Amino acid sequence: MAIATHNPIMIERSQREASEQAYVVDLKKFIASDIDPICRELADTVREVNLPEINEQSRDEHIVVRKKLEKTKPYRDWVHLMRTAQDMMWDSIATPLDRQLEALNTKADIKNPRGSVTVDPGFTVPRYLTKSDVHRMPGGYAAINADGDVRQGAMYDLGGFIYHMGGNNGTLNDARGHTLMSHIYARDPDFNPQRILEMGCSAGNSSVAISGYLAGTEMHSIDASAGLVNYAHARAESMGATIHFSQQDAAATNFEDSSFDMVCSCVMLHETSKHTIADIFNECYRLLKPGGLMVHLEVPYRYEDLDLWGRIRADYEGQHNNEPFWRGFLEVDLETIAQQAGFIDRIETYQDVTRKAERGGGKMREKSLGVHRSWYIYSAIKPK
Ligand SMILES: C[S@@+](CC[C@H](N)C(=O)[O-])C[C@H]1O[C@@H](n2cnc3c(N)ncnc32)[C@H](O)[C@@H]1O
């Protein structure tokens, strides 16, 4: 069965609700195009004016500048607008979602599925995911109201489209999955796995995109949240994809040793600590067959590539958007972690974004082209 090019279980919106969401997209675009550059310029000016003081503490230059910016109106307005736009986004989704939640949960109860979904009532969601509502999404990833409930997944799915302002392949919000495959095909044009695992699948956007390239491959996707895997399953089934979803911790899964040809994730690692990333890499190593491939796609920059304003902006994610590990992740030494886990043929690169991966195509670069044009990728092989 061909994979559908739209998602039949996306939250339906009245014209008024859709236009409220279009307003949020416009507001986010306005902040990026009109307010962001003012703050960038102001940050450079603050640095210049305070040069001697900052030089003494150069390691944390951006923190000194940020603290001074926090006393200025443009920066405070920027923070206020960023937070407001994010909260307006979730509010604008909650209204249509709650109106149709019962119908959505019924639609998500798939009869005769091709794939499967398994949630674990005894599962303890890692504390770092329940401690705060990641992305300021009310209830976070982990809130669940009833068995089979899809609320958080549905909210995250529509939120992803608005958050990316359509730039991650429209409402499908799946360019990450295509870009991950593009990297794999650039590494190995003959890639034909029997069994693969995706970690941190969320609403299943990238999962369905990946599965579209791999007819005949047994695909498993896991996430720590029941509400997300329930929704991801319903979304995948409605779109014609065959995927086995389960609620599991990526750092300690219940799969057997050496049972996958590829283990991957899309934008999961930056939501975990350095310590957990090491556990996840060790788990990937355990799960892979000899010669198997580990691939993690991530946010499109590393700390050393960011300019002053980029670093201040990275702090914003932790301070105001409930992304406690964002800033730390940009500096994590994945190379050492992967090496210590035993991986070889390690590649750290930026992959050009695509909406259709081609075998032998796909471009890797040393420098990022920026948001929605590149994704950072770390990939490596388990020795034979
Ligand atoms: C930003 S979302 C991933 C988006 C998704 N992969 C995509 O491309 O659309 C990060 C996901 O990682 C999951 N996650 C974080 N830590 C995890 C862990 N230890 N085990 C399983 N899932 C985890 C979160 O629940 C969340 O759904």
Coordinates of N, CA and C and ligand atoms in Angstrom, one line a residue, residues 126 128-129 135 141 156 176 198 200-202 205-206 223-225 228 248-251 266-268 270-272, ligand 1:
P126 N 10.9 8.7 32.0 CA 12.0 9.4 32.6 C 11.7 10.7 33.3
Y128 N 13.2 13.4 33.6 CA 13.5 14.7 32.9 C 12.4 15.1 31.9
L129 N 11.5 14.1 31.5 CA 10.4 14.4 30.6 C 9.1 14.8 31.4
H135 N 8.8 22.3 25.5 CA 8.3 23.3 24.5 C 7.1 24.1 25.0
Y141 N 5.0 15.9 27.2 CA 4.8 14.7 26.4 C 4.0 13.6 27.1
Y156 N 0.9 17.7 19.7 CA 2.3 17.8 19.2 C 2.3 17.9 17.7
R176 N 12.5 15.8 8.3 CA 13.6 15.1 9.1 C 13.8 13.7 8.6
E198 N 13.5 3.0 15.4 CA 13.5 4.5 15.5 C 13.2 4.8 17.0
G200 N 12.4 7.7 20.1 CA 11.9 9.1 20.2 C 11.0 9.5 19.1
C201 N 10.1 8.7 18.7 CA 9.3 8.9 17.5 C 8.3 10.0 17.6
S202 N 7.9 10.4 18.8 CA 6.8 11.4 19.0 C 5.6 11.0 18.3
N205 N 5.9 11.5 12.8 CA 6.1 12.2 11.5 C 7.2 11.6 10.7
S206 N 8.4 11.6 11.3 CA 9.6 11.0 10.6 C 9.4 9.5 10.4
D223 N 8.7 5.5 21.9 CA 8.8 6.8 22.6 C 8.4 6.5 24.0
A224 N 8.9 7.4 24.9 CA 8.6 7.3 26.3 C 7.1 7.6 26.7
S225 N 6.4 8.3 25.7 CA 5.1 8.7 26.0 C 4.0 7.8 25.4
L228 N 1.8 9.7 22.8 CA 2.5 9.9 21.5 C 2.5 8.7 20.7
Q248 N 8.6 2.9 25.3 CA 9.9 2.3 25.9 C 10.9 3.4 26.1
D249 N 11.8 3.2 27.0 CA 12.9 4.1 27.2 C 14.1 3.8 26.3
A250 N 14.5 4.8 25.5 CA 15.5 4.5 24.5 C 16.8 4.1 25.2
A251 N 17.0 4.4 26.4 CA 18.3 4.0 27.1 C 18.2 2.6 27.6
C266 N 15.4 11.1 15.4 CA 15.3 12.4 14.9 C 15.0 13.4 16.0
V267 N 15.8 14.4 16.2 CA 15.7 15.4 17.3 C 15.3 14.9 18.7
M268 N 15.8 13.7 19.0 CA 15.6 13.2 20.4 C 16.7 13.6 21.3
H270 N 18.8 16.0 21.8 CA 18.9 17.3 22.5 C 17.9 17.4 23.6
E271 N 17.0 16.5 23.8 CA 16.1 16.5 24.9 C 16.5 15.6 26.0
T272 N 17.8 15.1 26.0 CA 18.3 14.3 27.0 C 19.6 14.8 27.5
Ligands
LIG1 C1 11.3 16.4 19.6 S1 10.6 14.9 19.8 C2 11.0 13.9 18.4 C3 10.3 14.2 17.1 C4 10.2 13.1 16.2 N1 11.3 12.2 16.2 C5 10.1 13.7 14.7 O1 11.1 13.6 14.0 O2 9.0 14.2 14.4 C6 11.5 14.1 21.1 C7 10.9 12.9 21.5 O3 11.9 12.1 22.2 C8 11.2 11.4 23.3 N2 12.2 10.9 24.2 C9 13.0 11.7 25.0 N3 13.8 10.9 25.8 C10 13.4 9.6 25.5 C11 13.8 8.4 26.0 N4 14.7 8.2 26.9 N5 13.2 7.3 25.5 C12 12.2 7.4 24.6 N6 11.8 8.5 24.1 C13 12.3 9.6 24.5 C14 10.2 12.4 23.8 O4 9.1 11.8 24.5 C15 9.7 13.1 22.5 O5 8.6 12.5 22.0

